Short mmCIF file of C-alpha atoms in Angstrom, two decimals:
data_model
loop_
_atom_site.label_atom_id
_atom_site.label_comp_id
_atom_site.label_asym_id
_atom_site.label_seq_id
_atom_site.Cartn_x
_atom_site.Cartn_y
_atom_site.Cartn_z
CA MET A 1 -16.75 46.04 55.23
CA GLU A 2 -15.34 46.70 58.68
CA LYS A 3 -16.76 44.47 61.41
CA TRP A 4 -18.08 47.09 63.78
CA PHE A 5 -19.14 44.87 66.66
CA SER A 6 -16.74 42.05 67.42
CA ALA A 7 -16.63 40.27 70.77
CA GLU A 8 -13.23 41.85 71.38
CA PHE A 9 -14.62 45.35 70.80
CA LEU A 10 -17.50 44.83 73.23
CA LYS A 11 -15.26 43.34 75.89
CA THR A 12 -12.84 46.24 75.61
CA PHE A 13 -15.62 48.80 75.70
CA LEU A 14 -17.56 47.30 78.59
CA HIS A 15 -14.43 46.98 80.71
CA GLY A 16 -13.75 50.67 80.21
CA ARG A 17 -10.32 50.47 78.61
CA ARG A 18 -11.27 53.10 76.11
CA ALA A 19 -14.79 54.55 76.08
CA ILE A 20 -15.66 56.97 73.29
CA VAL A 21 -17.08 60.11 74.86
CA ALA A 22 -19.15 61.60 72.04
CA ALA A 23 -22.68 62.32 70.97
CA VAL A 24 -24.62 59.45 69.42
CA ALA A 25 -27.86 58.73 67.60
CA ALA A 26 -30.70 57.18 69.53
CA MET A 27 -33.26 54.83 68.01
CA LEU A 28 -35.58 57.49 66.81
CA VAL A 29 -32.87 60.03 66.12
CA LEU A 30 -30.71 57.70 64.04
CA GLY A 31 -33.44 57.20 61.51
CA THR A 32 -33.84 60.90 61.20
CA VAL A 33 -30.24 62.01 61.13
CA THR A 34 -29.49 59.64 58.32
CA THR A 35 -31.92 61.61 56.20
CA GLY A 36 -30.30 64.90 57.02
CA ILE A 37 -27.95 65.23 54.07
CA LEU A 38 -29.91 66.94 51.36
CA VAL A 39 -27.24 68.61 49.30
CA SER A 40 -28.18 71.75 47.39
CA VAL A 41 -26.43 71.88 44.01
CA ASN A 42 -26.76 75.62 43.53
CA ARG A 43 -27.05 77.32 46.89
CA PRO A 44 -27.86 81.04 47.00
CA ALA A 45 -25.34 83.33 48.60
CA PRO A 46 -25.72 83.76 52.37
CA PRO A 47 -27.99 86.66 53.35
CA ALA A 48 -26.25 89.90 54.11
CA ALA A 49 -26.76 90.33 57.82
CA ALA A 50 -24.98 92.36 60.43
CA PRO A 51 -23.72 90.46 63.44
CA SER A 52 -25.75 90.83 66.61
CA SER A 53 -24.77 91.02 70.23
CA ALA A 54 -27.83 88.94 71.12
CA PRO A 55 -26.80 85.68 72.86
CA VAL A 56 -27.18 82.44 70.94
CA ASP A 57 -28.61 79.54 72.98
CA ASN A 58 -26.68 77.01 72.89
CA SER A 59 -41.74 46.35 58.16
CA ILE A 60 -38.45 46.24 56.54
CA THR A 61 -36.47 43.03 56.16
CA ALA A 62 -33.09 43.96 54.67
CA THR A 63 -30.11 41.91 55.81
CA ALA A 64 -28.45 43.17 58.98
CA GLY A 65 -25.12 44.89 58.44
CA PRO A 66 -22.15 45.06 60.81
CA LEU A 67 -23.70 47.93 62.77
CA LEU A 68 -26.49 45.61 63.89
CA LYS A 69 -24.39 42.53 64.63
CA ALA A 70 -23.56 43.46 68.19
CA GLU A 71 -22.89 40.64 70.62
CA ARG A 72 -24.43 40.31 74.05
CA PRO A 73 -22.22 41.81 76.81
CA GLU A 74 -20.80 39.63 79.56
CA ALA A 75 -22.97 41.20 82.28
CA PRO A 76 -26.28 43.12 82.45
CA LEU A 77 -25.90 46.82 81.81
CA ALA A 78 -28.01 49.63 83.28
CA LEU A 79 -28.67 52.64 81.03
CA PRO A 80 -30.07 56.00 82.15
CA GLY A 81 -33.77 56.54 81.51
CA LEU A 82 -35.52 59.50 79.92
CA PRO A 83 -36.26 62.64 81.92
CA ALA A 84 -39.87 63.26 82.87
CA GLY A 85 -42.05 65.09 80.36
CA PRO A 86 -41.87 65.40 76.57
CA VAL A 87 -38.51 65.55 74.79
CA ASN A 88 -37.75 67.44 71.56
CA VAL A 89 -34.72 66.53 69.43
CA LEU A 90 -33.86 68.73 66.44
CA VAL A 91 -32.21 66.90 63.56
CA ILE A 92 -30.18 68.95 61.08
CA GLY A 93 -28.69 67.90 57.77
CA SER A 94 -25.64 69.85 56.64
CA ASP A 95 -25.07 70.31 52.91
CA ILE A 96 -21.32 70.68 53.33
CA ARG A 97 -19.08 69.05 50.71
CA GLY A 98 -16.80 67.44 53.23
CA ASN A 99 -16.58 66.60 56.92
CA ALA A 100 -18.90 68.85 58.93
CA LYS A 101 -17.32 67.96 62.26
CA GLU A 102 -13.81 68.87 61.10
CA ALA A 103 -15.04 72.06 59.41
CA THR A 104 -16.82 73.10 62.60
CA LYS A 105 -13.66 72.58 64.65
CA GLN A 106 -11.56 74.62 62.22
CA ALA A 107 -14.11 77.43 62.13
CA ALA A 108 -14.17 77.57 65.92
CA LYS A 109 -10.38 77.97 65.98
CA SER A 110 -10.32 80.70 63.34
CA GLY A 111 -13.48 82.50 64.42
CA SER A 112 -14.99 82.08 60.94
CA ARG A 113 -18.24 80.59 59.68
CA VAL A 114 -18.68 77.13 58.20
CA ASP A 115 -19.85 77.31 54.58
CA HIS A 116 -22.95 75.14 54.83
CA ARG A 117 -26.73 75.34 55.12
CA ALA A 118 -29.35 73.30 56.95
CA ASP A 119 -30.96 71.55 54.02
CA THR A 120 -32.84 69.12 56.24
CA LEU A 121 -34.66 70.11 59.40
CA MET A 122 -36.89 67.83 61.42
CA LEU A 123 -38.10 68.18 64.99
CA MET A 124 -38.62 64.79 66.63
CA HIS A 125 -41.09 64.91 69.52
CA ILE A 126 -41.23 62.18 72.14
CA PRO A 127 -44.38 62.63 74.24
CA ALA A 128 -44.37 62.19 77.99
CA ASP A 129 -46.25 58.88 77.77
CA ARG A 130 -43.53 57.43 75.44
CA LYS A 131 -46.20 55.61 73.42
CA LYS A 132 -45.40 57.13 70.04
CA VAL A 133 -42.91 59.26 68.13
CA TYR A 134 -43.77 62.36 66.08
CA GLY A 135 -41.70 64.07 63.40
CA ILE A 136 -42.25 67.62 62.16
CA SER A 137 -40.46 68.38 58.88
CA ILE A 138 -39.57 72.04 58.31
CA MET A 139 -39.10 73.28 54.76
CA ARG A 140 -35.55 74.51 54.26
CA ASP A 141 -36.63 77.66 52.37
CA LEU A 142 -39.20 78.71 54.99
CA TRP A 143 -38.94 82.48 55.58
CA VAL A 144 -38.53 83.15 59.30
CA ASP A 145 -37.04 85.58 61.76
CA ILE A 146 -33.55 84.48 62.74
CA PRO A 147 -32.89 85.90 66.23
CA GLY A 148 -30.50 88.82 66.00
CA TYR A 149 -30.43 88.82 62.19
CA GLY A 150 -33.97 89.35 60.93
CA GLY A 151 -35.85 87.72 58.07
CA SER A 152 -34.13 84.95 56.10
CA LYS A 153 -34.55 81.40 54.88
CA ILE A 154 -34.41 79.13 57.89
CA ASN A 155 -31.59 77.05 56.39
CA ALA A 156 -29.23 80.06 56.58
CA SER A 157 -29.34 79.98 60.39
CA LEU A 158 -26.82 77.11 60.43
CA GLU A 159 -24.09 79.10 58.69
CA ILE A 160 -24.84 82.26 60.65
CA GLY A 161 -24.76 80.79 64.14
CA GLY A 162 -24.32 77.04 64.08
CA THR A 163 -26.67 74.41 65.43
CA ALA A 164 -27.43 76.48 68.52
CA LEU A 165 -28.89 79.29 66.42
CA VAL A 166 -30.91 76.82 64.35
CA ALA A 167 -32.39 75.43 67.57
CA ARG A 168 -33.08 78.91 68.90
CA THR A 169 -34.78 79.94 65.64
CA ILE A 170 -37.07 76.91 65.61
CA GLY A 171 -37.67 77.12 69.34
CA ASN A 172 -38.84 80.72 68.92
CA LEU A 173 -40.99 79.83 65.92
CA LEU A 174 -42.78 77.04 67.78
CA HIS A 175 -42.55 78.53 71.29
CA THR A 176 -41.04 75.30 72.54
CA ARG A 177 -37.85 74.05 74.13
CA ILE A 178 -35.38 72.16 71.96
CA HIS A 179 -33.70 69.74 74.32
CA HIS A 180 -31.03 68.39 71.99
CA THR A 181 -29.62 68.78 68.48
CA VAL A 182 -28.09 66.24 66.10
CA MET A 183 -26.34 67.01 62.80
CA VAL A 184 -24.94 64.78 60.05
CA ASP A 185 -23.24 65.36 56.69
CA PHE A 186 -23.80 63.27 53.57
CA ASP A 187 -20.51 61.33 53.68
CA ASN A 188 -21.35 59.98 57.10
CA PHE A 189 -24.93 59.32 56.02
CA ARG A 190 -23.67 56.90 53.38
CA ALA A 191 -21.39 55.18 55.88
CA ILE A 192 -24.19 54.73 58.42
CA VAL A 193 -26.60 53.24 55.88
CA ASP A 194 -23.94 50.84 54.59
CA GLY A 195 -23.12 49.95 58.19
CA LEU A 196 -26.76 48.99 58.67
CA GLY A 197 -26.48 46.62 55.73
CA GLY A 198 -28.71 48.71 53.50
CA ILE A 199 -32.31 49.83 53.90
CA GLU A 200 -35.58 48.88 52.20
CA VAL A 201 -38.01 51.69 51.41
CA ASN A 202 -41.42 51.71 49.77
CA VAL A 203 -41.35 54.05 46.76
CA SER A 204 -44.77 55.55 46.03
CA ALA A 205 -44.05 56.38 42.37
CA PRO A 206 -41.07 55.50 40.11
CA PHE A 207 -38.44 58.14 39.43
CA THR A 208 -34.84 58.54 38.33
CA SER A 209 -32.42 60.51 40.47
CA THR A 210 -30.85 63.63 38.98
CA HIS A 211 -27.83 63.22 41.29
CA ASP A 212 -24.57 61.27 41.12
CA SER A 213 -25.33 57.74 39.86
CA ARG A 214 -28.74 58.68 38.39
CA HIS A 215 -30.22 55.66 40.11
CA SER A 216 -33.69 54.56 38.97
CA PHE A 217 -36.20 53.82 41.72
CA ARG A 218 -39.06 51.50 40.85
CA GLN A 219 -42.49 51.67 42.45
CA GLY A 220 -42.78 49.43 45.49
CA VAL A 221 -40.10 48.11 47.83
CA ASN A 222 -36.52 49.06 46.88
CA ARG A 223 -33.42 47.91 48.72
CA LEU A 224 -30.86 50.71 48.87
CA ASN A 225 -27.19 50.97 49.75
CA GLY A 226 -25.71 54.16 51.20
CA GLN A 227 -25.27 56.00 47.89
CA GLN A 228 -28.72 55.04 46.61
CA ALA A 229 -30.31 56.03 49.90
CA LEU A 230 -28.54 59.37 49.68
CA GLU A 231 -30.05 59.99 46.26
CA PHE A 232 -33.48 58.88 47.51
CA VAL A 233 -33.61 61.46 50.29
CA ARG A 234 -31.94 64.23 48.26
CA GLU A 235 -34.07 64.13 45.12
CA ARG A 236 -36.49 66.96 44.41
CA TYR A 237 -36.08 67.86 40.72
CA ALA A 238 -37.79 64.64 39.57
CA PHE A 239 -41.05 65.62 41.29
CA SER A 240 -43.70 68.14 40.30
CA ASP A 241 -43.97 69.29 43.92
CA GLY A 242 -40.21 69.26 44.52
CA ASP A 243 -39.25 69.64 48.16
CA TYR A 244 -42.63 68.45 49.41
CA GLN A 245 -42.18 64.98 47.87
CA ARG A 246 -38.60 64.94 49.05
CA VAL A 247 -39.84 65.46 52.61
CA ARG A 248 -42.28 62.56 52.20
CA ASN A 249 -39.43 60.36 50.99
CA GLN A 250 -37.39 61.33 54.03
CA GLN A 251 -40.25 60.34 56.30
CA GLU A 252 -40.57 56.97 54.56
CA PHE A 253 -36.84 56.46 55.01
CA ILE A 254 -37.06 57.21 58.73
CA ARG A 255 -39.73 54.56 59.21
CA ALA A 256 -37.55 52.08 57.34
CA VAL A 257 -34.51 52.71 59.53
CA MET A 258 -36.52 52.55 62.74
CA SER A 259 -38.16 49.30 61.64
CA LYS A 260 -34.84 47.71 60.76
CA MET A 261 -33.27 48.66 64.07
CA GLN A 262 -36.23 47.21 65.94
CA SER A 263 -36.34 43.98 63.94
CA SER A 264 -32.59 43.46 64.45
CA GLY A 265 -33.07 43.06 68.20
CA VAL A 266 -30.26 45.51 69.01
CA LEU A 267 -32.63 47.82 70.88
CA LYS A 268 -33.89 45.00 73.09
CA ASP A 269 -30.51 44.62 74.76
CA ALA A 270 -28.92 47.47 76.70
CA GLY A 271 -25.36 46.38 75.98
CA LYS A 272 -25.98 46.05 72.25
CA THR A 273 -27.71 49.43 72.19
CA LEU A 274 -24.73 51.03 73.90
CA ALA A 275 -22.24 49.37 71.54
CA PHE A 276 -24.26 50.47 68.51
CA ALA A 277 -24.46 54.06 69.76
CA THR A 278 -20.75 54.12 70.52
CA LYS A 279 -19.79 53.10 66.99
CA VAL A 280 -22.13 55.61 65.35
CA ALA A 281 -21.04 58.49 67.61
CA PRO A 282 -17.97 59.68 65.67
CA ARG A 283 -20.09 60.19 62.56
CA LEU A 284 -22.45 62.71 64.20
CA ILE A 285 -22.33 66.20 65.66
CA MET A 286 -24.50 66.62 68.73
CA ASP A 287 -24.94 69.18 71.47
CA ASN A 288 -22.72 69.05 74.52
CA GLY A 289 -25.56 67.82 76.72
CA LEU A 290 -25.62 64.45 75.01
CA GLY A 291 -23.17 61.72 75.83
CA VAL A 292 -23.02 58.13 74.71
CA MET A 293 -24.73 56.75 77.82
CA LYS A 294 -27.53 59.30 77.74
CA LEU A 295 -28.33 58.71 74.09
CA ALA A 296 -28.10 54.95 74.40
CA GLY A 297 -30.52 55.27 77.30
CA LEU A 298 -32.90 57.24 75.11
CA ALA A 299 -32.81 54.56 72.43
CA TYR A 300 -33.31 51.77 74.92
CA ALA A 301 -36.22 53.54 76.62
CA LEU A 302 -38.04 53.72 73.27
CA ARG A 303 -37.42 50.11 72.31
CA ASP A 304 -41.07 49.08 72.53
CA ILE A 305 -42.49 51.84 70.32
CA ASP A 306 -43.79 50.41 67.05
CA ALA A 307 -41.96 52.13 64.18
CA ARG A 308 -45.04 51.74 62.00
CA SER A 309 -46.97 53.98 64.39
CA ALA A 310 -44.55 56.90 63.98
CA SER A 311 -46.46 59.98 62.82
CA PHE A 312 -45.02 62.65 60.52
CA MET A 313 -46.18 66.03 59.32
CA THR A 314 -44.77 69.09 57.57
CA LEU A 315 -44.91 72.43 59.37
CA PRO A 316 -47.76 74.36 57.65
CA THR A 317 -46.80 76.67 54.81
CA ALA A 318 -48.70 79.25 52.75
CA GLY A 319 -47.21 78.61 49.33
CA THR A 320 -44.14 80.16 47.76
CA GLY A 321 -43.05 83.72 47.12
CA VAL A 322 -40.09 86.02 46.61
CA SER A 323 -38.22 87.86 49.34
CA GLY A 324 -37.38 91.55 49.16
CA ASP A 325 -33.89 90.70 47.92
CA GLY A 326 -35.18 88.37 45.20
CA GLN A 327 -34.83 84.93 46.81
CA SER A 328 -37.40 82.22 46.11
CA ILE A 329 -38.91 81.37 49.49
CA VAL A 330 -41.58 79.29 51.21
CA LEU A 331 -44.11 81.40 53.07
CA PRO A 332 -45.10 80.42 56.62
CA ASP A 333 -48.71 79.68 57.52
CA TYR A 334 -48.72 81.47 60.86
CA ASN A 335 -52.16 80.22 61.90
CA GLY A 336 -51.21 76.63 61.15
CA ILE A 337 -47.86 77.03 62.90
CA ALA A 338 -49.65 78.44 65.96
CA GLN A 339 -51.81 75.30 66.10
CA VAL A 340 -48.72 73.09 66.00
CA ALA A 341 -47.05 75.20 68.70
CA ASP A 342 -50.13 74.89 70.91
CA ALA A 343 -50.22 71.12 70.42
CA LEU A 344 -46.53 70.89 71.33
CA ALA A 345 -47.08 72.97 74.46
CA LYS A 346 -49.92 70.69 75.54
CA ASP A 347 -48.12 67.52 74.41
CA ARG A 348 -51.04 66.69 72.12
CA LEU A 349 -49.57 66.46 68.63
CA GLY A 350 -51.65 63.36 68.03
CA GLN A 351 -54.83 65.44 68.28
CA LEU A 352 -53.97 67.74 65.38
CA PRO A 353 -56.25 67.28 62.35
CA LYS A 354 -54.73 65.12 59.63
#
């Protein structure tokens, strides 16, 4: 395993010989983006849609891995703080069979679309008081209006218009501003988890994965490497309620990652936080408004939030159905969604009924 944080690396970085200018995962975001790799085995064809001229707005104890073995910098480091008010970060998991970042670059050059869907969608909400973190999972087959294209499964918005259109679609649905976006593919998910030295999750009921290694998960605490963690957050066929249990597993995984990062002590030291973010950066795709310093600052600002207090929910749905063109879809619960939107607007997600 590559040693990601040697003294030589930190010295070089902190003296500015070669800083990596890229988007990175913050404390809360890292846990979420590493779940964003749910790969669909048999994806439906993209919806037939005419292009539009409408603008597109852009208590876990696993051993620490090399990602968490950062050394203290030679001098104190100041990181930027969070802006005033609540912050919303949209986390997207691409189901691409390859490198999403490279595919996105090639598509931009050729003017074509990237052949992938958003199989994981979670809006992370950081309230203005910074006392807690909230995650809103959005079902990938939720039927919504994609701006400029009409009704479709929400996961199709990624292929149609990239991460900016996904953010615009969800922003319109919830009547809220999406401040930043983060996307990861499954290859980089595995690498990040292995770089953390593995993760321990609490499995509510035993199951055997239907993917890849067919790993068996026992009830209780399971320690997972990158491949096993990938299968844990992907699995849906083993459960009677399919995607709904998969979402719950993702949420459990997020808590585990957040807890491990906190217990490692990396987030208590600004220099270590920056070094960690810098190493993770090349494995993520983030919006242009995020740079390494800004995201490291976000992580550091949230260092005192207890991961066990993180609160998760699934955006309300009204069961399943079939679209006019024969697709199996998840129906939106508009009244429930309106309540979530109102709570977001008032920065009162914690007051929603359980």
